[in-house]
Amino acid sequence: MKRQYKESALLQYMENQVPAMLSLLQALVELESPSGEKAYIDKLVDFLGCRFRELGLLVEVREGPLGNHLIVTRNAGDEKAGDERAEDENAGDDVDTGGVHGGRTRVSDESGGRYEAPGGKQGRGVGQILILCHVDTVWDAGEIADRPFEVIGDKAYGPGVLDMKGGIVQTYFAFKALKDLGMRTGRRIRALFTPDEEQGSSSSYPIIEEEARQSAYVLVPEPAAAPSGGLKTGRKGIAKFKVHISGRASHAGGDPQRGRSAIEELAHQILRLHALTDYEVGTSVNVGVVRGGTRSNIVAASAEAEVDVRFCTMDEGERVKEVIMNLSPVLPDIEISVTGGIERPPMTRTPEGTRLFRIAKGFAQDLGFDVCEEFSGGASDGNFTATMGVPTLDGLGPVGAGSHATNEHVVIASLPQRAALMAKLLAAL
């Protein structure tokens, strides 16, 4: 039978690694990697590439305009502890799933024991496991000077520590455990580290799609759902738009009636946009940025707004998009132009995704903690792979709070637990 490393030994191994985890986490946080800053991102990618090479893994760096992409590969059967190899290497062996169904279960679907991966590949060992990480953060260069990495009590703080450098640390130590503990894997494992997730993954999407088409499963160590620590099997889609208003300038005192205020028109449009929000169906529209005018004594000739839309189904996303792209002026002699569109499709819950969650939940319970199934209003690169039909489990990263906020932190105790869960999934799927 295929050997599964005992959960107690795996968790103890990870707990012994906590000082090293925090050291790596600090190094990653201090290597700032703002979205859109290629030089910073490439430096972090080079650092990670060196660390993964030290584990004997295959490392590929692909050039990109917004930053380089890092792809790390561990081929099936690459465990180093040769004396611990399983005696039976037949495909489809039963594996210990931590009591998902009260004992042992077969990691396969219910329609004959095979999952058909994209491209028509079938069977255990055919179709890789893809891990999706991103190295970019929302924080500008120099933020680390104001908020240095620090450990306070049971939490670690710093820019990007949760979203998602903590998940990168988990990924590294999951690979390290596979090597150090001689854990045999039945599939090729690929970890993709992208440079532009926080900006919509425009340069990364072709690579994500390419890798997903070769994958049987996708694991995403984005932050766990807060505050539950749950795993994410569904996410909302996201669309972004810029609304530009063109009016006519005039002197606000000497000739105000001649002017056509773009700011006044924008105020009307903001009310229209926010009226599209429908919490019952899960749609929210937020005008988050507005700009307009030049001086208080000039009727504003131009104004613009940046709009964020979240939705649960593609039909709803397309409906809202159609309304926004066809906004009409309220005031005379005004022109409106709109750019943008759907950035990420929704990650819809599927039976395959829920089944993958149940397997992970069983493993977590074996490791001594519990996880629940969550739906998130945020989006990730997992939205792309789930939409392609690949079973995707998100929120595998650390427990914490404050993503994109100055109180961003991870709960240190969650790092070894969830790194152990990742290692277990990589070995068993």
Coordinates of C-alpha atoms in Angstrom, one line a residue, residues 243-250 259-267 290-295 298-305 334-337:
V243 CA -16.2 56.2 -15.7
H244 CA -15.1 59.4 -17.3
I245 CA -17.3 62.5 -17.4
S246 CA -16.7 65.4 -19.9
G247 CA -18.4 68.7 -19.2
R248 CA -17.7 72.3 -19.9
A249 CA -15.5 74.6 -17.8
S250 CA -16.5 78.2 -16.9
G259 CA -20.6 75.7 -17.4
R260 CA -21.6 72.1 -17.4
S261 CA -20.2 70.5 -14.2
A262 CA -18.7 67.1 -14.7
I263 CA -18.6 66.7 -10.9
E264 CA -22.4 67.3 -10.6
E265 CA -23.0 64.7 -13.3
L266 CA -20.6 62.2 -11.6
A267 CA -22.6 62.7 -8.4
V290 CA -13.3 59.8 -7.5
R291 CA -11.4 62.7 -9.1
G292 CA -12.5 65.9 -10.7
G293 CA -12.0 69.6 -11.2
T294 CA -9.0 71.8 -10.9
R295 CA -10.0 74.7 -8.7
I298 CA -13.9 76.8 -11.9
V299 CA -16.9 74.7 -13.0
A300 CA -15.4 71.3 -13.5
A301 CA -14.8 70.2 -17.1
S302 CA -13.9 66.6 -16.2
A303 CA -14.4 64.0 -13.5
E304 CA -13.9 60.3 -13.2
A305 CA -14.6 57.4 -10.9
I334 CA -22.3 66.0 -21.0
E335 CA -20.4 63.1 -22.4
I336 CA -19.8 59.8 -20.6
S337 CA -17.2 57.2 -21.5

